[in-house]
Amino acid sequence: MENDEFSEELNVAVRVVHMACSLCEKVQKQLISTNSDQVRSKDDDSLVTVADWSVQATVGWMLAKALGSHISIVAEEDTKSLSRPESSSLLARVVDVVNECLAEATRFGLQGPDNVLSASQVLDAISRCSSIGGHTGRHWVLDPVDGTLGFVRGDQYAVALAMIDGGDVKIGVLGCPNYPVKDDGLKKYSQQNLILLNKPSGEVGCVMYTRKGSRKAWMQPLIHRDETLEWPNSAKLIRVSSISNPALATFCEPVEKSNSDHSFAAGVACNAGLRKKPLRVYSMVKYAAIARGEAEIYMRFASSSYKEKIWDHAAGVLLVQEAGGVVTDAGGHSLDFSKGIYLEGLDRGIIACSGRQLHEKLIGAVYASWESSNL
């Protein structure tokens, strides 16, 4: 894709996500080995860690450096709790992590700062990612650590970066540090046998990426230790599964019951003829599993009071679509990323499938299940 539209932006995005994954691996290893106090609860009771703030600061700083300080970045975290006097030690840790990561920018083919960043500069880099998006202009969309609960528990999580231009997602990059590179790895590796402190080098961790209209998606292994990112870094094409029989399809759903209706999803699965038990996975790794052909279906039905955010879906949706899959809301309508930070007008939920035949069956099953649940 070197000569294609947005090739420069995609190149930068992939390298920045590799950097962010390296940062996350180090923080997670320390978090698990020391049980250190690097986790906080936000106002909505969700979790935020040193990695969330550090990735947002690093990605925000690097994108501005590579693409211009004028860029618009939409991201999940703010500095409200990090700026409080009682969080001074936490802020100091974030500053250290950010500077350690930026010092290694050349490993990833990027240019870091000439001097270490101060605490105020790190806070500014985090706050820079406060755009609200919209239908005009170009916006980068970042979820620094998607699946924070998975991250804290040593399970699956993702660094998700997308670019929206004119309300349309043009670039999608997913970094999945704990996703096994080998086929069927997600099903084979459980949290217990990942053993994050000693996970097999070269077998776990990848970055997946795509560009709108390419009809292709790629996967690169993460680089480890003192390795240097050499483009294209053993990139290989990935493609959705060809399975169209619902009885053979693998179905992904969120782990947390708090923001997904598992019972309704079970009814839809039954009506659609799915026979396998759901594969419950943290984060946008569910989209990654469909894009590379390890799973065929992802269904998510949140409560009526929950509003889906664009950073939780943009990169993953484009990845599945360009790898040959289909993603819509539960009514069969395209997802709209042009309304700001929320996916407005969403019909009941989100359905991602490896192909149109499965997708049509699931949409029909949603309507059947909805009617029976409202009798």
Tab-separated table of C-alpha atoms in Angstrom:
chain	number	residue	atom	x	y	z
A	1	MET	CA	0.000	0.000	0.000
A	2	GLU	CA	3.010	2.286	-0.226
A	3	ASN	CA	1.618	4.368	-3.089
A	4	ASP	CA	-2.005	4.374	-2.004
A	5	GLU	CA	-4.007	7.167	-0.411
A	6	PHE	CA	-3.275	7.548	3.304
A	7	SER	CA	-0.149	5.356	2.998
A	8	GLU	CA	1.921	7.810	5.045
A	9	GLU	CA	-0.700	7.998	7.782
A	10	LEU	CA	-1.067	4.200	7.885
A	11	ASN	CA	2.687	3.714	8.102
A	12	VAL	CA	2.911	6.092	11.056
A	13	ALA	CA	-0.136	4.569	12.746
A	14	VAL	CA	1.220	1.013	12.571
A	15	ARG	CA	4.587	2.047	13.977
A	16	VAL	CA	2.986	4.076	16.775
A	17	VAL	CA	0.758	1.145	17.757
A	18	HIS	CA	3.816	-1.137	17.862
A	19	MET	CA	5.380	1.394	20.270
A	20	ALA	CA	2.238	1.467	22.389
A	21	CYS	CA	2.118	-2.336	22.580
A	22	SER	CA	5.715	-2.432	23.774
A	23	LEU	CA	4.817	0.079	26.482
A	24	CYS	CA	1.783	-1.973	27.550
A	25	GLU	CA	3.748	-5.210	27.762
A	26	LYS	CA	6.237	-3.660	30.164
A	27	VAL	CA	3.568	-2.065	32.349
A	28	GLN	CA	1.447	-5.223	32.440
A	29	LYS	CA	4.409	-7.381	33.383
A	30	GLN	CA	5.225	-5.074	36.285
A	31	LEU	CA	1.565	-4.810	37.294
A	32	ILE	CA	1.192	-8.580	37.506
A	33	SER	CA	4.561	-9.295	39.120
A	34	THR	CA	4.451	-6.569	41.788
A	35	ASN	CA	0.730	-5.893	42.356
A	36	SER	CA	1.703	-2.218	42.385
A	37	ASP	CA	-0.882	0.526	42.763
A	38	GLN	CA	-1.236	1.554	39.123
A	39	VAL	CA	-4.996	1.162	38.715
A	40	ARG	CA	-7.769	3.672	39.408
A	41	SER	CA	-11.554	3.698	39.109
A	42	LYS	CA	-13.137	6.408	36.978
A	43	ASP	CA	-16.398	8.222	37.723
A	44	ASP	CA	-18.333	5.591	35.756
A	45	ASP	CA	-16.670	2.806	37.844
A	46	SER	CA	-14.612	1.583	34.889
A	47	LEU	CA	-10.885	1.069	35.356
A	48	VAL	CA	-7.969	3.177	34.175
A	49	THR	CA	-4.293	2.254	34.541
A	50	VAL	CA	-0.847	3.751	34.118
A	51	ALA	CA	-0.861	2.116	30.676
A	52	ASP	CA	-4.042	3.937	29.557
A	53	TRP	CA	-2.641	7.384	30.337
A	54	SER	CA	0.863	6.529	29.138
A	55	VAL	CA	-0.303	5.167	25.789
A	56	GLN	CA	-2.569	8.151	25.207
A	57	ALA	CA	0.274	10.566	25.960
A	58	THR	CA	2.726	8.630	23.782
A	59	VAL	CA	0.389	8.195	20.813
A	60	GLY	CA	-0.851	11.781	21.047
A	61	TRP	CA	2.698	13.137	21.125
A	62	MET	CA	3.954	10.876	18.314
A	63	LEU	CA	1.027	11.580	15.956
A	64	ALA	CA	1.453	15.323	16.439
A	65	LYS	CA	5.199	15.022	15.851
A	66	ALA	CA	4.836	12.923	12.689
A	67	LEU	CA	1.687	14.440	11.160
A	68	GLY	CA	1.506	17.979	12.553
A	69	SER	CA	0.318	19.576	15.788
A	70	HIS	CA	-2.947	20.608	14.108
A	71	ILE	CA	-4.340	17.062	14.016
A	72	SER	CA	-7.585	16.180	15.780
A	73	ILE	CA	-7.438	13.219	18.182
A	74	VAL	CA	-10.452	11.645	19.894
A	75	ALA	CA	-9.486	9.424	22.836
A	76	GLU	CA	-10.971	7.871	25.935
A	77	GLU	CA	-8.949	9.259	28.831
A	78	ASP	CA	-8.728	12.693	30.452
A	79	THR	CA	-6.381	14.109	33.081
A	80	LYS	CA	-8.928	14.938	35.778
A	81	SER	CA	-7.983	12.252	38.299
A	82	LEU	CA	-4.325	12.173	37.254
A	83	SER	CA	-3.945	15.897	37.987
A	84	ARG	CA	-5.155	15.688	41.583
A	85	PRO	CA	-2.568	16.302	44.340
A	86	GLU	CA	-3.139	12.819	45.771
A	87	SER	CA	-2.161	11.329	42.381
A	88	SER	CA	1.324	12.864	42.268
A	89	SER	CA	3.110	9.508	42.567
A	90	LEU	CA	0.883	8.026	39.871
A	91	LEU	CA	1.589	10.966	37.568
A	92	ALA	CA	5.307	10.564	38.181
A	93	ARG	CA	5.043	6.922	37.146
A	94	VAL	CA	3.172	7.871	33.959
A	95	VAL	CA	5.826	10.465	33.112
A	96	ASP	CA	8.576	7.853	33.571
A	97	VAL	CA	6.771	5.275	31.417
A	98	VAL	CA	6.104	7.793	28.636
A	99	ASN	CA	9.696	8.977	28.516
A	100	GLU	CA	11.044	5.418	28.551
A	101	CYS	CA	8.834	4.607	25.588
A	102	LEU	CA	9.607	7.785	23.615
A	103	ALA	CA	13.337	7.160	24.116
A	104	GLU	CA	12.923	3.990	22.046
A	105	ALA	CA	11.139	5.686	19.113
A	106	THR	CA	14.001	4.981	16.709
A	107	ARG	CA	13.485	1.230	17.221
A	108	PHE	CA	10.138	1.704	15.514
A	109	GLY	CA	11.367	3.974	12.735
A	110	LEU	CA	10.039	7.136	14.394
A	111	GLN	CA	11.605	10.287	15.832
A	112	GLY	CA	11.214	10.946	19.536
A	113	PRO	CA	11.705	14.196	21.479
A	114	ASP	CA	15.113	15.790	21.912
A	115	ASN	CA	14.591	16.048	25.660
A	116	VAL	CA	12.538	14.167	28.225
A	117	LEU	CA	8.994	15.414	28.691
A	118	SER	CA	8.029	17.139	31.919
A	119	ALA	CA	4.881	16.258	33.877
A	120	SER	CA	3.059	19.261	32.400
A	121	GLN	CA	4.063	18.222	28.878
A	122	VAL	CA	2.785	14.679	29.471
A	123	LEU	CA	-0.505	16.037	30.795
A	124	ASP	CA	-0.719	18.298	27.741
A	125	ALA	CA	-0.137	15.309	25.450
A	126	ILE	CA	-3.003	13.441	27.136
A	127	SER	CA	-5.290	16.485	27.033
A	128	ARG	CA	-4.461	17.067	23.358
A	129	CYS	CA	-6.592	13.996	22.612
A	130	SER	CA	-9.853	15.737	23.531
A	131	SER	CA	-11.485	16.296	20.159
A	132	ILE	CA	-15.139	15.294	19.805
A	133	GLY	CA	-14.891	14.139	16.179
A	134	GLY	CA	-17.788	14.759	13.834
A	135	HIS	CA	-18.794	14.493	10.182
A	136	THR	CA	-16.331	17.064	8.827
A	137	GLY	CA	-12.558	16.980	8.809
A	138	ARG	CA	-10.078	14.275	9.738
A	139	HIS	CA	-10.002	12.749	13.211
A	140	TRP	CA	-7.770	10.140	14.804
A	141	VAL	CA	-9.634	7.874	17.225
A	142	LEU	CA	-7.733	6.115	20.001
A	143	ASP	CA	-8.588	3.618	22.693
A	144	PRO	CA	-5.247	3.416	24.523
A	145	VAL	CA	-6.059	0.165	26.311
A	146	ASP	CA	-9.295	-1.421	25.141
A	147	GLY	CA	-10.303	-4.084	27.632
A	148	THR	CA	-8.659	-2.640	30.732
A	149	LEU	CA	-10.093	-5.428	32.898
A	150	GLY	CA	-8.447	-7.984	30.624
A	151	PHE	CA	-5.210	-6.013	30.834
A	152	VAL	CA	-5.282	-5.974	34.638
A	153	ARG	CA	-6.069	-9.705	34.780
A	154	GLY	CA	-3.298	-10.674	32.364
A	155	ASP	CA	-5.780	-11.580	29.632
A	156	GLN	CA	-6.629	-10.124	26.210
A	157	TYR	CA	-6.644	-6.380	25.514
A	158	ALA	CA	-5.943	-4.146	22.525
A	159	VAL	CA	-4.490	-0.798	21.519
A	160	ALA	CA	-6.926	0.570	18.936
A	161	LEU	CA	-6.179	3.424	16.560
A	162	ALA	CA	-8.330	4.537	13.626
A	163	MET	CA	-8.530	7.536	11.336
A	164	ILE	CA	-11.894	8.977	10.316
A	165	ASP	CA	-12.078	11.324	7.343
A	166	GLY	CA	-15.360	13.007	6.454
A	167	GLY	CA	-17.224	10.728	8.853
A	168	ASP	CA	-15.836	7.568	7.225
A	169	VAL	CA	-13.273	5.258	8.832
A	170	LYS	CA	-10.251	5.185	6.502
A	171	ILE	CA	-7.526	3.512	8.597
A	172	GLY	CA	-7.778	0.830	11.267
A	173	VAL	CA	-4.920	-0.516	13.391
A	174	LEU	CA	-5.282	-3.010	16.257
A	175	GLY	CA	-2.392	-3.930	18.504
A	176	CYS	CA	-3.046	-7.189	20.370
A	177	PRO	CA	-0.065	-7.924	22.657
A	178	ASN	CA	-1.501	-11.151	24.108
A	179	TYR	CA	-3.053	-12.522	20.922
A	180	PRO	CA	-1.171	-15.655	19.801
A	181	VAL	CA	0.220	-15.327	16.287
A	182	LYS	CA	-0.348	-18.996	15.465
A	183	ASP	CA	-3.673	-20.117	13.996
A	184	ASP	CA	-6.343	-21.099	16.540
A	185	GLY	CA	-4.167	-19.545	19.224
A	186	LEU	CA	-6.997	-17.642	20.894
A	187	LYS	CA	-8.931	-20.863	21.493
A	188	LYS	CA	-5.881	-22.797	22.620
A	189	TYR	CA	-4.286	-20.273	24.949
A	190	SER	CA	-6.154	-19.645	28.167
A	191	GLN	CA	-5.269	-16.951	30.666
A	192	GLN	CA	-3.467	-19.585	32.740
A	193	ASN	CA	-1.193	-20.877	30.009
A	194	LEU	CA	-0.364	-17.484	28.551
A	195	ILE	CA	1.925	-17.044	31.585
A	196	LEU	CA	2.629	-13.441	30.743
A	197	LEU	CA	5.892	-13.255	32.640
A	198	ASN	CA	7.304	-16.053	30.452
A	199	LYS	CA	5.155	-16.036	27.325
A	200	PRO	CA	6.922	-17.599	24.337
A	201	SER	CA	8.691	-14.903	22.299
A	202	GLY	CA	7.504	-14.669	18.724
A	203	GLU	CA	4.354	-16.721	19.382
A	204	VAL	CA	2.249	-14.106	21.161
A	205	GLY	CA	1.491	-10.529	20.151
A	206	CYS	CA	0.615	-8.901	16.842
A	207	VAL	CA	-0.528	-5.728	15.112
A	208	MET	CA	-3.306	-5.934	12.523
A	209	TYR	CA	-4.006	-3.101	10.113
A	210	THR	CA	-5.921	-2.066	7.014
A	211	ARG	CA	-6.969	0.844	4.825
A	212	LYS	CA	-10.471	1.600	3.529
A	213	GLY	CA	-11.085	0.196	0.057
A	214	SER	CA	-7.992	-2.012	0.003
A	215	ARG	CA	-10.017	-5.217	0.494
A	216	LYS	CA	-6.990	-6.500	2.328
A	217	ALA	CA	-5.848	-6.686	5.940
A	218	TRP	CA	-2.447	-7.568	7.337
A	219	MET	CA	-0.977	-8.975	10.519
A	220	GLN	CA	2.559	-8.321	11.793
A	221	PRO	CA	4.158	-9.982	14.835
A	222	LEU	CA	5.235	-7.653	17.605
A	223	ILE	CA	8.928	-6.958	17.960
A	224	HIS	CA	10.485	-7.891	21.266
A	225	ARG	CA	13.415	-6.928	23.476
A	226	ASP	CA	16.000	-4.999	21.489
A	227	GLU	CA	14.641	-5.832	18.021
A	228	THR	CA	14.085	-3.093	15.447
A	229	LEU	CA	10.908	-2.786	13.393
A	230	GLU	CA	11.906	-3.506	9.799
A	231	TRP	CA	9.052	-2.883	7.362
A	232	PRO	CA	6.993	-4.879	6.541
A	233	ASN	CA	8.053	-6.978	9.555
A	234	SER	CA	6.901	-10.402	8.302
A	235	ALA	CA	3.440	-9.037	7.521
A	236	LYS	CA	0.991	-11.561	6.141
A	237	LEU	CA	-2.466	-11.165	4.692
A	238	ILE	CA	-5.365	-12.236	6.877
A	239	ARG	CA	-8.848	-13.184	5.734
A	240	VAL	CA	-12.177	-13.995	7.321
A	241	SER	CA	-13.330	-17.588	7.622
A	242	SER	CA	-15.255	-19.249	4.775
A	243	ILE	CA	-17.572	-21.105	7.190
A	244	SER	CA	-21.217	-20.291	6.464
A	245	ASN	CA	-22.917	-23.114	8.390
A	246	PRO	CA	-24.154	-21.647	11.715
A	247	ALA	CA	-23.660	-25.008	13.446
A	248	LEU	CA	-19.926	-24.811	12.732
A	249	ALA	CA	-19.480	-21.106	13.477
A	250	THR	CA	-17.549	-19.803	16.485
A	251	PHE	CA	-19.357	-16.986	18.251
A	252	CYS	CA	-17.560	-14.282	20.298
A	253	GLU	CA	-19.124	-12.075	22.925
A	254	PRO	CA	-17.873	-9.737	25.688
A	255	VAL	CA	-16.739	-11.218	29.002
A	256	GLU	CA	-18.456	-8.598	31.141
A	257	LYS	CA	-22.166	-9.019	31.695
A	258	SER	CA	-22.515	-5.404	32.832
A	259	ASN	CA	-22.477	-3.984	29.312
A	260	SER	CA	-23.733	-6.904	27.232
A	261	ASP	CA	-26.974	-8.909	27.397
A	262	HIS	CA	-25.714	-12.498	27.324
A	263	SER	CA	-29.176	-14.019	27.677
A	264	PHE	CA	-30.556	-12.184	24.634
A	265	ALA	CA	-27.448	-13.123	22.664
A	266	ALA	CA	-27.999	-16.754	23.653
A	267	GLY	CA	-31.542	-16.560	22.293
A	268	VAL	CA	-30.307	-15.074	19.021
A	269	ALA	CA	-27.658	-17.789	18.779
A	270	CYS	CA	-30.256	-20.493	19.310
A	271	ASN	CA	-32.629	-19.031	16.712
A	272	ALA	CA	-29.770	-18.696	14.221
A	273	GLY	CA	-28.725	-22.321	14.662
A	274	LEU	CA	-25.412	-21.695	16.421
A	275	ARG	CA	-24.290	-24.758	18.337
A	276	LYS	CA	-20.917	-23.899	19.838
A	277	LYS	CA	-20.533	-22.315	23.255
A	278	PRO	CA	-19.659	-18.610	23.016
A	279	LEU	CA	-16.002	-17.621	23.146
A	280	ARG	CA	-15.903	-14.812	25.704
A	281	VAL	CA	-13.066	-12.427	24.979
A	282	TYR	CA	-12.015	-9.063	26.384
A	283	SER	CA	-11.644	-6.058	24.080
A	284	MET	CA	-11.580	-5.566	20.308
A	285	VAL	CA	-9.593	-8.777	20.033
A	286	LYS	CA	-13.022	-10.183	19.120
A	287	TYR	CA	-12.900	-8.197	15.876
A	288	ALA	CA	-9.319	-9.382	15.330
A	289	ALA	CA	-10.410	-13.008	15.728
A	290	ILE	CA	-13.018	-12.600	12.987
A	291	ALA	CA	-10.665	-10.717	10.667
A	292	ARG	CA	-8.054	-13.484	10.783
A	293	GLY	CA	-10.598	-16.297	10.452
A	294	GLU	CA	-10.426	-17.722	13.962
A	295	ALA	CA	-14.057	-16.884	14.724
A	296	GLU	CA	-17.062	-16.144	12.530
A	297	ILE	CA	-19.437	-14.056	14.663
A	298	TYR	CA	-19.336	-11.281	17.262
A	299	MET	CA	-22.595	-10.110	18.833
A	300	ARG	CA	-22.937	-7.334	21.371
A	301	PHE	CA	-26.238	-6.185	22.870
A	302	ALA	CA	-25.714	-3.460	25.436
A	303	SER	CA	-28.361	-2.112	27.794
A	304	SER	CA	-30.611	0.645	26.459
A	305	SER	CA	-28.939	3.167	28.750
A	306	TYR	CA	-25.434	2.415	27.444
A	307	LYS	CA	-24.083	4.428	24.529
A	308	GLU	CA	-21.385	2.812	22.387
A	309	LYS	CA	-18.268	4.924	21.828
A	310	ILE	CA	-16.537	5.153	18.476
A	311	TRP	CA	-13.108	4.271	19.911
A	312	ASP	CA	-14.454	0.857	21.003
A	313	HIS	CA	-15.301	-0.148	17.431
A	314	ALA	CA	-13.812	1.990	14.633
A	315	ALA	CA	-10.513	0.147	14.101
A	316	GLY	CA	-12.021	-3.318	14.553
A	317	VAL	CA	-14.986	-2.703	12.273
A	318	LEU	CA	-12.803	-1.579	9.370
A	319	LEU	CA	-10.429	-4.497	9.916
A	320	VAL	CA	-13.265	-7.032	9.631
A	321	GLN	CA	-14.806	-5.298	6.619
A	322	GLU	CA	-11.583	-5.101	4.614
A	323	ALA	CA	-10.741	-8.721	5.502
A	324	GLY	CA	-14.008	-9.717	3.801
A	325	GLY	CA	-16.535	-9.582	6.634
A	326	VAL	CA	-19.707	-7.639	7.402
A	327	VAL	CA	-20.446	-5.361	10.386
A	328	THR	CA	-23.763	-3.596	11.046
A	329	ASP	CA	-26.060	-2.801	13.919
A	330	ALA	CA	-28.618	-5.444	14.892
A	331	GLY	CA	-31.109	-4.009	12.425
A	332	GLY	CA	-28.722	-4.482	9.510
A	333	HIS	CA	-27.775	-0.803	9.178
A	334	SER	CA	-24.234	0.488	8.700
A	335	LEU	CA	-22.539	1.952	11.770
A	336	ASP	CA	-22.299	5.743	11.734
A	337	PHE	CA	-18.975	7.148	12.960
A	338	SER	CA	-19.778	10.725	11.936
A	339	LYS	CA	-21.839	11.897	14.937
A	340	GLY	CA	-19.090	12.581	17.464
A	341	ILE	CA	-17.832	10.261	20.170
A	342	TYR	CA	-20.946	8.059	20.213
A	343	LEU	CA	-22.415	5.614	17.703
A	344	GLU	CA	-25.751	7.392	17.490
A	345	GLY	CA	-28.896	5.717	16.176
A	346	LEU	CA	-27.694	2.200	16.927
A	347	ASP	CA	-30.440	-0.414	16.529
A	348	ARG	CA	-30.271	-2.723	19.568
A	349	GLY	CA	-26.663	-3.827	19.194
A	350	ILE	CA	-23.749	-4.691	16.923
A	351	ILE	CA	-23.226	-7.784	14.787
A	352	ALA	CA	-19.974	-8.650	13.018
A	353	CYS	CA	-19.805	-11.687	10.742
A	354	SER	CA	-17.323	-13.373	8.465
A	355	GLY	CA	-19.781	-13.348	5.552
A	356	ARG	CA	-23.148	-12.126	4.309
A	357	GLN	CA	-24.872	-15.496	4.556
A	358	LEU	CA	-24.227	-15.792	8.291
A	359	HIS	CA	-25.001	-12.115	8.744
A	360	GLU	CA	-28.441	-12.417	7.143
A	361	LYS	CA	-29.294	-15.392	9.355
A	362	LEU	CA	-28.277	-13.501	12.460
A	363	ILE	CA	-30.253	-10.392	11.569
A	364	GLY	CA	-33.312	-12.597	11.047
A	365	ALA	CA	-32.651	-14.295	14.376
A	366	VAL	CA	-32.419	-10.919	16.119
A	367	TYR	CA	-35.876	-9.951	14.896
A	368	ALA	CA	-37.315	-13.348	15.872
A	369	SER	CA	-35.750	-13.196	19.325
A	370	TRP	CA	-36.851	-9.585	19.806
A	371	GLU	CA	-40.456	-10.394	18.953
A	372	SER	CA	-40.561	-13.429	21.266
A	373	SER	CA	-38.940	-11.477	24.131
A	374	ASN	CA	-41.639	-8.790	23.852
A	375	LEU	CA	-44.649	-11.097	23.755
